[in-house]
PDB file of C-alpha atoms in Angstrom:
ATOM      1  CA  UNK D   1       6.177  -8.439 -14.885  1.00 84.00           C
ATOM      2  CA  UNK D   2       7.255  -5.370 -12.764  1.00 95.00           C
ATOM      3  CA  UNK D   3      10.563  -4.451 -12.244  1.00 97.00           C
ATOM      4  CA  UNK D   4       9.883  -3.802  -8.618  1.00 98.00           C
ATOM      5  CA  UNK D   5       7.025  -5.511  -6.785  1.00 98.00           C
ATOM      6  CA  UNK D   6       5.796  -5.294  -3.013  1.00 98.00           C
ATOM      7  CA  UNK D   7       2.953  -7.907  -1.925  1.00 98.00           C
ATOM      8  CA  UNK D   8       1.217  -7.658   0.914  1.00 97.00           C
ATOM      9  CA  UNK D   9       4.002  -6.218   3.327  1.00 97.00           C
ATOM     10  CA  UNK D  10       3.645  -6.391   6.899  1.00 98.00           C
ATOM     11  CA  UNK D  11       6.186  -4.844   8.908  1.00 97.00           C
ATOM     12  CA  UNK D  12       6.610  -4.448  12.743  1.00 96.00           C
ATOM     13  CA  UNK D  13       8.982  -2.175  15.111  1.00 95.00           C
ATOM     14  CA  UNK D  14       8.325  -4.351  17.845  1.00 94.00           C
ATOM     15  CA  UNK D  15       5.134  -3.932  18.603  1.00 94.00           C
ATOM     16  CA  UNK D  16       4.458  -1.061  16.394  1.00 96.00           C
ATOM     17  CA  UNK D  17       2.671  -2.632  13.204  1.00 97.00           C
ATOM     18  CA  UNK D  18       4.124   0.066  10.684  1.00 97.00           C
ATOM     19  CA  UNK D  19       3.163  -1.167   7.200  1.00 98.00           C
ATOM     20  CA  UNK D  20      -0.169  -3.334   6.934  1.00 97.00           C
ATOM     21  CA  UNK D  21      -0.436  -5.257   4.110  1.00 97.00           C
ATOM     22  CA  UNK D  22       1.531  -2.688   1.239  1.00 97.00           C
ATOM     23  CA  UNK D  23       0.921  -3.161  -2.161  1.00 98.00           C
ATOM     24  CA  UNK D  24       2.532  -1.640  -4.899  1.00 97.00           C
ATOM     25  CA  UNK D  25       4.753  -1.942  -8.342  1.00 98.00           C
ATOM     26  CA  UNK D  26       7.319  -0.530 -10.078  1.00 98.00           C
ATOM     27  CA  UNK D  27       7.669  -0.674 -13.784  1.00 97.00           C
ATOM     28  CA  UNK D  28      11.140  -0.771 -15.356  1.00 97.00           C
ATOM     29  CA  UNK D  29      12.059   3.023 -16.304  1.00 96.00           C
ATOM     30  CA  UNK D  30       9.685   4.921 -14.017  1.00 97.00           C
ATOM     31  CA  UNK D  31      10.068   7.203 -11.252  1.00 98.00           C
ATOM     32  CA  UNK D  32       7.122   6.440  -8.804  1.00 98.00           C
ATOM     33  CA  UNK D  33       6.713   8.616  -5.552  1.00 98.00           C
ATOM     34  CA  UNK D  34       5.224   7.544  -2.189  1.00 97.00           C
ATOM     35  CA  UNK D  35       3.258  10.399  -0.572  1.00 95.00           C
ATOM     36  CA  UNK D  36       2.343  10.871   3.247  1.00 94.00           C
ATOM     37  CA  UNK D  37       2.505  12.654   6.574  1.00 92.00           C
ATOM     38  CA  UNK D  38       5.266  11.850   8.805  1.00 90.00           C
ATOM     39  CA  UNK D  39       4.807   8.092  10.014  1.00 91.00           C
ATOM     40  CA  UNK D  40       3.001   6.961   6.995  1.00 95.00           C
ATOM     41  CA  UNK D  41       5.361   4.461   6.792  1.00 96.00           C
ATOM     42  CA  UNK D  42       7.244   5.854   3.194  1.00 97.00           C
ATOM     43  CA  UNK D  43      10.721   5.260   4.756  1.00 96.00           C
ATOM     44  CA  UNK D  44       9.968   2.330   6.015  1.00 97.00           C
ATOM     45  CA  UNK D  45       8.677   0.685   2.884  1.00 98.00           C
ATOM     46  CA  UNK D  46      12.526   1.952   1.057  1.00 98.00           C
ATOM     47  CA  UNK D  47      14.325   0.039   4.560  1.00 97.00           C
ATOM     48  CA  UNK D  48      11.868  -3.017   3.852  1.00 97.00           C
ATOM     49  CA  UNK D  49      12.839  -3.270   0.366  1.00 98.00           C
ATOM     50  CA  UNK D  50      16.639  -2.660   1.019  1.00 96.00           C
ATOM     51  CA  UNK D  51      17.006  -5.228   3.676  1.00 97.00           C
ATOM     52  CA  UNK D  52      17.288  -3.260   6.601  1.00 95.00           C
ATOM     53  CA  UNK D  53      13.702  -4.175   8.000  1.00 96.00           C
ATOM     54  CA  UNK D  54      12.669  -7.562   7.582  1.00 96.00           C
ATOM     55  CA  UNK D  55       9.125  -7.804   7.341  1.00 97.00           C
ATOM     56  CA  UNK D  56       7.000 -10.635   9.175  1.00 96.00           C
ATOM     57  CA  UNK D  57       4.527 -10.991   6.074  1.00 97.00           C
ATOM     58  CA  UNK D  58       4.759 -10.365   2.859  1.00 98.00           C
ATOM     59  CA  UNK D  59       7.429 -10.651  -0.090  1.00 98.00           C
ATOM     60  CA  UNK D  60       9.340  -8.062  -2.071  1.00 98.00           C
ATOM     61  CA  UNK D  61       9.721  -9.392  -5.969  1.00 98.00           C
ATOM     62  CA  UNK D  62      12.961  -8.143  -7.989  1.00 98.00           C
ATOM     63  CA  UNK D  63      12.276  -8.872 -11.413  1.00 96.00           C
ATOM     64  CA  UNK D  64       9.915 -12.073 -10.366  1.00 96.00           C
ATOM     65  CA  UNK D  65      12.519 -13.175  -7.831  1.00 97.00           C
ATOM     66  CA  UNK D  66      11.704 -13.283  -4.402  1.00 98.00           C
ATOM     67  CA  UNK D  67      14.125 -11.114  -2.238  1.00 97.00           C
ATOM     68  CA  UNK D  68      12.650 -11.039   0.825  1.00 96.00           C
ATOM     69  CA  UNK D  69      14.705 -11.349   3.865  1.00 89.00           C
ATOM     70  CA  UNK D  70      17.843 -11.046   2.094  1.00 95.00           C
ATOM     71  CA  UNK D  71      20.969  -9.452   3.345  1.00 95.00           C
ATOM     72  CA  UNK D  72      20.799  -5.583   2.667  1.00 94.00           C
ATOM     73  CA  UNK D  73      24.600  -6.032   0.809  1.00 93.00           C
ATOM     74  CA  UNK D  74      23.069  -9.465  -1.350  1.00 95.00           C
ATOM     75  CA  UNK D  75      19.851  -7.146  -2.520  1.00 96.00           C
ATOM     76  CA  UNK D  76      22.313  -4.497  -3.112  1.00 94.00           C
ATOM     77  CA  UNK D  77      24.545  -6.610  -5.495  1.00 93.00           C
ATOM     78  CA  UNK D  78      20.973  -7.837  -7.429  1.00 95.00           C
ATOM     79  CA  UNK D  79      20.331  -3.810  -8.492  1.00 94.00           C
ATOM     80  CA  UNK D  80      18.762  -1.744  -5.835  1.00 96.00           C
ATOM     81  CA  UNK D  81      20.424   0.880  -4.327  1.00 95.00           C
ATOM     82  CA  UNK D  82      19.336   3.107  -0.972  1.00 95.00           C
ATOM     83  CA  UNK D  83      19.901   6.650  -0.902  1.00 94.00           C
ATOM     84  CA  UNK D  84      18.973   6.751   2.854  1.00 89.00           C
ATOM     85  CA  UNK D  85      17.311   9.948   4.982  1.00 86.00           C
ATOM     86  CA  UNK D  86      19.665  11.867   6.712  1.00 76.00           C
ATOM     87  CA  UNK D  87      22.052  11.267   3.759  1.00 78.00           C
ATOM     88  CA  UNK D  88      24.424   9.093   6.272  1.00 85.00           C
ATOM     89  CA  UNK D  89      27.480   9.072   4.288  1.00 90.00           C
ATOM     90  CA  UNK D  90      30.601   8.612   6.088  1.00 88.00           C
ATOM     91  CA  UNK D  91      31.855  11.942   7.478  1.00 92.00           C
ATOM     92  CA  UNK D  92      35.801  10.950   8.447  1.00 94.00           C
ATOM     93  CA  UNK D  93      36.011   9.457   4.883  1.00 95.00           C
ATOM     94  CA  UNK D  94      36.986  11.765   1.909  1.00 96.00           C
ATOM     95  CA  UNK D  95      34.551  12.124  -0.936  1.00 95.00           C
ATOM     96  CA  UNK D  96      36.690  10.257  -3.142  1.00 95.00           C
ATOM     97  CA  UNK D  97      36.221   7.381  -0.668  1.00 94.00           C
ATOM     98  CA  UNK D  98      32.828   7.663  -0.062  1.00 92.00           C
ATOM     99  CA  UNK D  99      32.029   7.357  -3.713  1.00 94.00           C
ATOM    100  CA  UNK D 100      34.580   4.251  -3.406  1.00 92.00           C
ATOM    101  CA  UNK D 101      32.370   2.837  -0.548  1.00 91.00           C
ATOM    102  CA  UNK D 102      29.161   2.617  -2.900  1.00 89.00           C
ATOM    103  CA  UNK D 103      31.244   0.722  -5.433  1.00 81.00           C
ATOM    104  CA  UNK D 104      32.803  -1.574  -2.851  1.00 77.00           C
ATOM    105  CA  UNK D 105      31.746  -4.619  -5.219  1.00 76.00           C
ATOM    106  CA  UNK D 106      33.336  -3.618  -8.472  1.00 79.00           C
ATOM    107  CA  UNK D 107      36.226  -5.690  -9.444  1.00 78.00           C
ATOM    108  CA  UNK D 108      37.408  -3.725 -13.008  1.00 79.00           C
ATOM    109  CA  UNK D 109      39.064  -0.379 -11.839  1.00 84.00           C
ATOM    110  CA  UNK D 110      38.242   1.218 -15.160  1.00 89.00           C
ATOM    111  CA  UNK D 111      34.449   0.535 -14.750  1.00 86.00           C
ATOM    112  CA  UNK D 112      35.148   2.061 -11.030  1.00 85.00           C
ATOM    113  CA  UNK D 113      36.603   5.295 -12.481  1.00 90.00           C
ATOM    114  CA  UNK D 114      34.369   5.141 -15.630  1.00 92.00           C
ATOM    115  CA  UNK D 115      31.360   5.530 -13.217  1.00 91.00           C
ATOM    116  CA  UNK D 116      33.053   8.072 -10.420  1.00 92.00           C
ATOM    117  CA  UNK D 117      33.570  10.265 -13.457  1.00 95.00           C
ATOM    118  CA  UNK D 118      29.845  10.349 -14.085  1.00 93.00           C
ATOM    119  CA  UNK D 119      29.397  10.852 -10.188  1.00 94.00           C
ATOM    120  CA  UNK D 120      31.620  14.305 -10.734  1.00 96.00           C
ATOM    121  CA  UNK D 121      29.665  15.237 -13.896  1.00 94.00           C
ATOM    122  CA  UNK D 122      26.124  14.918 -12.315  1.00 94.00           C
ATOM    123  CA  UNK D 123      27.756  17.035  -9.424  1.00 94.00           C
ATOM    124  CA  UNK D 124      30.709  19.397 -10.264  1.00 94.00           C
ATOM    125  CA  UNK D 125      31.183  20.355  -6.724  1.00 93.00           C
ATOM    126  CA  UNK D 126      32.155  16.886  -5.647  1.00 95.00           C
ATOM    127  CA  UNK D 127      34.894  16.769  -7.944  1.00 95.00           C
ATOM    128  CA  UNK D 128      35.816  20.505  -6.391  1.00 95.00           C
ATOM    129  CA  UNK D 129      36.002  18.388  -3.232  1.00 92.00           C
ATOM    130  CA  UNK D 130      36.699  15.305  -3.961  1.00 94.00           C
ATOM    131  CA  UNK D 131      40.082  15.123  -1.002  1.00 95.00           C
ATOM    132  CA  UNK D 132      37.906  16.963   1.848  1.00 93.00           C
ATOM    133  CA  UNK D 133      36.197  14.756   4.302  1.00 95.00           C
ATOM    134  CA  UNK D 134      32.490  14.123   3.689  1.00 92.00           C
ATOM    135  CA  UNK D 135      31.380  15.100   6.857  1.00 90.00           C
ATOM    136  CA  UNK D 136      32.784  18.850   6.422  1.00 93.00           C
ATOM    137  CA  UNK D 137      30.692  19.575   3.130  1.00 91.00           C
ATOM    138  CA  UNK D 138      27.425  21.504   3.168  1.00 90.00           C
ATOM    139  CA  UNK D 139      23.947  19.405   3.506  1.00 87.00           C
ATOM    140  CA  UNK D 140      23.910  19.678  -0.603  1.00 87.00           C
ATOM    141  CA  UNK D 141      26.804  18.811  -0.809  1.00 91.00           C
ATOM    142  CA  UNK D 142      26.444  15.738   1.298  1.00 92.00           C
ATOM    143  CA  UNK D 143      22.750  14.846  -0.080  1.00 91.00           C
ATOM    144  CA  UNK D 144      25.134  15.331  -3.810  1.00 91.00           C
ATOM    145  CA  UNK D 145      27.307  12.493  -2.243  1.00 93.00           C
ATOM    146  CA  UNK D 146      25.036  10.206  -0.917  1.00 94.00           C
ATOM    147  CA  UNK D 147      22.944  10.484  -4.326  1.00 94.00           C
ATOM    148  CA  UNK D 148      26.562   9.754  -5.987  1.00 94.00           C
ATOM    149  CA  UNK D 149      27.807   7.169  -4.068  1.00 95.00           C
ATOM    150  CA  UNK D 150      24.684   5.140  -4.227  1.00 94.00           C
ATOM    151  CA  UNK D 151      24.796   5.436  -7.933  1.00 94.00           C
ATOM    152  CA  UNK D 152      28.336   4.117  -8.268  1.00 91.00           C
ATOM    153  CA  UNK D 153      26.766   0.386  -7.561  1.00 91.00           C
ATOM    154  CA  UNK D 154      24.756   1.652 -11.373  1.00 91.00           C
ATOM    155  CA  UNK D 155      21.680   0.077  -9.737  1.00 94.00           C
ATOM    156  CA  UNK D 156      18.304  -1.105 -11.452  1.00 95.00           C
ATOM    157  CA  UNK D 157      16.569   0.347  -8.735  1.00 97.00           C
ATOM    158  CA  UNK D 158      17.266   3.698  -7.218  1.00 97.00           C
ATOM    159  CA  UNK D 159      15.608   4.199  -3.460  1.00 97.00           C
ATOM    160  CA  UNK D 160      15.576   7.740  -2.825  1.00 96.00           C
ATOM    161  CA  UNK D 161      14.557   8.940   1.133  1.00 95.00           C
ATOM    162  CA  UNK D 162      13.931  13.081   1.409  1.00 92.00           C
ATOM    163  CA  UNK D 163      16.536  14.140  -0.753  1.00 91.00           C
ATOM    164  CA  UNK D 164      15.043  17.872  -0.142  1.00 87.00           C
ATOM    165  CA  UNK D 165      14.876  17.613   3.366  1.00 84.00           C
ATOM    166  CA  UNK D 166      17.105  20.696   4.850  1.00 80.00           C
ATOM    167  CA  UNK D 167      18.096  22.155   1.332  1.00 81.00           C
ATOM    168  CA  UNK D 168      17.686  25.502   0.249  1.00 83.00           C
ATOM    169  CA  UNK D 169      14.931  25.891  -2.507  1.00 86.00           C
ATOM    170  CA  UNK D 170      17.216  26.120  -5.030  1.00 85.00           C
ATOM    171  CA  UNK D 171      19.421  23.236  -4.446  1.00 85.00           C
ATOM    172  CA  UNK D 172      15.804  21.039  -4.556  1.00 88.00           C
ATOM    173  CA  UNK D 173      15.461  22.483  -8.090  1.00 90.00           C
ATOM    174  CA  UNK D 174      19.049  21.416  -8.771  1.00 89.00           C
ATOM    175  CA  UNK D 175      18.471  17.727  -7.285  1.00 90.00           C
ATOM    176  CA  UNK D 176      15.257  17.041  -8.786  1.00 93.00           C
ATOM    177  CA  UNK D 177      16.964  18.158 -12.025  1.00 94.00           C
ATOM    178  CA  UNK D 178      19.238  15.208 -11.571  1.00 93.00           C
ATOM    179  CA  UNK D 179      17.234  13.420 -10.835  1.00 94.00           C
ATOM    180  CA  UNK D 180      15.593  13.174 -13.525  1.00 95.00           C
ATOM    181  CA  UNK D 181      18.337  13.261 -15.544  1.00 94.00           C
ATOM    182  CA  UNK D 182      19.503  10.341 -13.709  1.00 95.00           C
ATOM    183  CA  UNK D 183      16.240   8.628 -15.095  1.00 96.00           C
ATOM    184  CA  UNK D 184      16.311   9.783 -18.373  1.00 93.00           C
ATOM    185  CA  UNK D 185      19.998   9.165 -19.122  1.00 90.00           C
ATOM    186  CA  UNK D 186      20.575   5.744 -17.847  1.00 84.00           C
ATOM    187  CA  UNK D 187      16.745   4.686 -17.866  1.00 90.00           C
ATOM    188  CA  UNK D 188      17.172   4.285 -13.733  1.00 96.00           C
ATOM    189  CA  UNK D 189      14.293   3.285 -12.159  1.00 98.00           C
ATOM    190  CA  UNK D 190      13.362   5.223  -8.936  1.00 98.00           C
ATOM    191  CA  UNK D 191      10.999   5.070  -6.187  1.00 98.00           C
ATOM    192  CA  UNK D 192      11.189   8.461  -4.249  1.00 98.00           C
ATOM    193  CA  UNK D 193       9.815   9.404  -1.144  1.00 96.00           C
ATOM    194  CA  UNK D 194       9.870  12.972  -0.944  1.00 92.00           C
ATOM    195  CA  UNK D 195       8.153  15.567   1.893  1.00 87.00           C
ATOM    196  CA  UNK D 196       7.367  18.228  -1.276  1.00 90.00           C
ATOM    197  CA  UNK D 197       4.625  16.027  -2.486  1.00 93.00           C
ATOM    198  CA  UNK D 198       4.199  18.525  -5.911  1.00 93.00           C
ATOM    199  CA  UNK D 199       7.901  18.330  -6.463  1.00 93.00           C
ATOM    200  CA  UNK D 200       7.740  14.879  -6.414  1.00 95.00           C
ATOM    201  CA  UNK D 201       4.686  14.459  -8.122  1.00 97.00           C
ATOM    202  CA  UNK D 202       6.043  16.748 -11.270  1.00 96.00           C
ATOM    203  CA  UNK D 203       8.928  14.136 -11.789  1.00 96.00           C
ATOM    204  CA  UNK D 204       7.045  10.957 -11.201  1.00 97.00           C
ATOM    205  CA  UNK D 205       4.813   9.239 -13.572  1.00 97.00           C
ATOM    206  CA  UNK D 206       2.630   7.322 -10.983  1.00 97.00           C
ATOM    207  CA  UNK D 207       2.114   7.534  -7.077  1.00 98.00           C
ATOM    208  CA  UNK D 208       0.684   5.634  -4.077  1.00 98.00           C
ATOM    209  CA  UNK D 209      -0.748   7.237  -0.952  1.00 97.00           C
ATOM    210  CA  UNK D 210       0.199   6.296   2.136  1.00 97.00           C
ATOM    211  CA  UNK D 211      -1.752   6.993   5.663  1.00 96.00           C
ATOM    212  CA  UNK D 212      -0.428   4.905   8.606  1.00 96.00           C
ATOM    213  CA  UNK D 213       0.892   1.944   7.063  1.00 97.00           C
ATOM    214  CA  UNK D 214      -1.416   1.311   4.421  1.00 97.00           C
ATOM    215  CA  UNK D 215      -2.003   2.802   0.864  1.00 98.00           C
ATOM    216  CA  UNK D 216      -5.238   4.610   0.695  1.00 97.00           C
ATOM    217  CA  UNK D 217      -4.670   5.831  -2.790  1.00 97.00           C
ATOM    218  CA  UNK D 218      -2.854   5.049  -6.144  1.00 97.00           C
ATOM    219  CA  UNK D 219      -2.866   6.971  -9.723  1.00 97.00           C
ATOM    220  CA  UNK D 220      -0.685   8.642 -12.215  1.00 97.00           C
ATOM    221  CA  UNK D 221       0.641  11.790 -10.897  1.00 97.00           C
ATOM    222  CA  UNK D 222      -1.230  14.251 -12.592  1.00 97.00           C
ATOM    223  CA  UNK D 223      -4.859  12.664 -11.636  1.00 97.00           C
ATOM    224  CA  UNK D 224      -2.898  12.766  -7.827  1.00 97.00           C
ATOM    225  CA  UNK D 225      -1.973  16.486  -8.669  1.00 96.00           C
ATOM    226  CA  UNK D 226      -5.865  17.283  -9.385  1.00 95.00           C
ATOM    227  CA  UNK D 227      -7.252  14.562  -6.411  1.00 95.00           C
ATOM    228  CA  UNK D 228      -9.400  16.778  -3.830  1.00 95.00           C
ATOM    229  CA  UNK D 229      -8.194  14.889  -0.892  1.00 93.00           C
ATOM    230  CA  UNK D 230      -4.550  15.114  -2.219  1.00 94.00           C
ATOM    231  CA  UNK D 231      -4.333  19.064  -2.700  1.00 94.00           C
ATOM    232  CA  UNK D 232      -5.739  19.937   0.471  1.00 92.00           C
ATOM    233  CA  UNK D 233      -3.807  17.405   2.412  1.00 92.00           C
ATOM    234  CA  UNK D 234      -0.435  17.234   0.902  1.00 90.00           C
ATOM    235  CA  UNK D 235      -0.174  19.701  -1.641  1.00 88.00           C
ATOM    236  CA  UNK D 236      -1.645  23.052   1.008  1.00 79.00           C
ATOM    237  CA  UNK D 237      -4.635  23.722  -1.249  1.00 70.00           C
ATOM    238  CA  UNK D 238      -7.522  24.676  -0.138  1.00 51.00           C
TER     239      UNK D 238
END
């Protein structure tokens, strides 16, 4: 049984049928990466697993248990947690409160500070920060933040959106470090959309290819990595 399972997934913005009929699985432990142009529908299979879309067809499985149309805060209780594009932490709060915020359901105050302190050792600069308001840090910073405060929850299930987009190149080598450390350490399992499709596909084990709503493709990521129509579309080989 998957960890993660999407069956036949039909979701709508009004009229706009954005995912038709998505198929896929996650295995406990693995990082698996959705690649597609804009409008493929990658960020809107993450907002259709964390609640925020409810699709008209179609279930999401956690585990074997049937999530669909649940609350966004009950899926996030049951181990998935949504590092969402555009970062959208909470820029009047401090960082020490923002990393609060993601743990807003844990009772024991030692298991609160137990996993802020792993927050701060992922990412030394929050702790640098950790009294100035979130929405005065840098875009790292803030992608270091949302990435932090999502894993104060310690989900089953990590939901990454474009944590590259707007970065320097060499914060995306830092991120992609961590997350893959995030993986290996705690055995986190992630589904990433990402818009550099070879960075993505160097830390993922399998991926699906999306193309307006639908998966056209699915593989490990090195067969991807060596796919003609993959290279020349998403990767810029020719």
């Amino acid at each position: 049984m998957a960890l993660l399972e999407l069956s036949g997934l039909h979701t709508y913005y009004g009229h706009i049928h954005a995912l038709k009929g998505i198929d896929l699985t996650v295995e406990q432990g693995e990082i698996v990466t959705l690649v597609g142009a804009n409008g493929a529908g990658k960020s809107t299979t993450l907002r259709t697993v964390s609640g925020m879309i409810r699709p008209r067809r179609g279930h999401v499985y956690l585990e074997g248990k049937d999530i669909t149309g649940m609350k966004p805060h009950e899926i996030a209780e049951l181990g998935i947690g949504h590092v969402p594009e555009g970062r959208r932490i909470f820029p009047q709060l401090t960082v020490r409160e923002n990393l609060e915020m993601g743990g807003w359901n844990v009772k024991d105050r030692a298991v609160a500070a137990r996993r802020m302190e792993y927050a701060f050792d992922l990412f030394p600069r929050l702790r640098e920060r950790v009294f100035q308001k979130g929405g005065t840090l840098s875009g790292g910073e803030q992608q270091m933040l949302a990435i932090g405060r999502a894993l104060m929850s310690e989900p089953r299930v990590l939901l990454l959106d474009e944590p590259s987009m707007g970065l320097a190149p060499v914060l995306v080598e830092q991120i992609f470090e961590i997350i893959k450390r995030i993986n290996a350490e705690n055995k986190t399992t992630i589904l990433l959309v990402e818009q550099n499709a070879l960075m993505a596909l160097e830390v993922a084990s399998r991926g699906y290819v999306l193309q307006t709503g639908e998966v056209v493709l699915s593989d490990n990521a090195a067969a991807l990595m060596n796919n003609e129509m993959v290279k020349k579309v998403y990767l810029g080989e020719v």
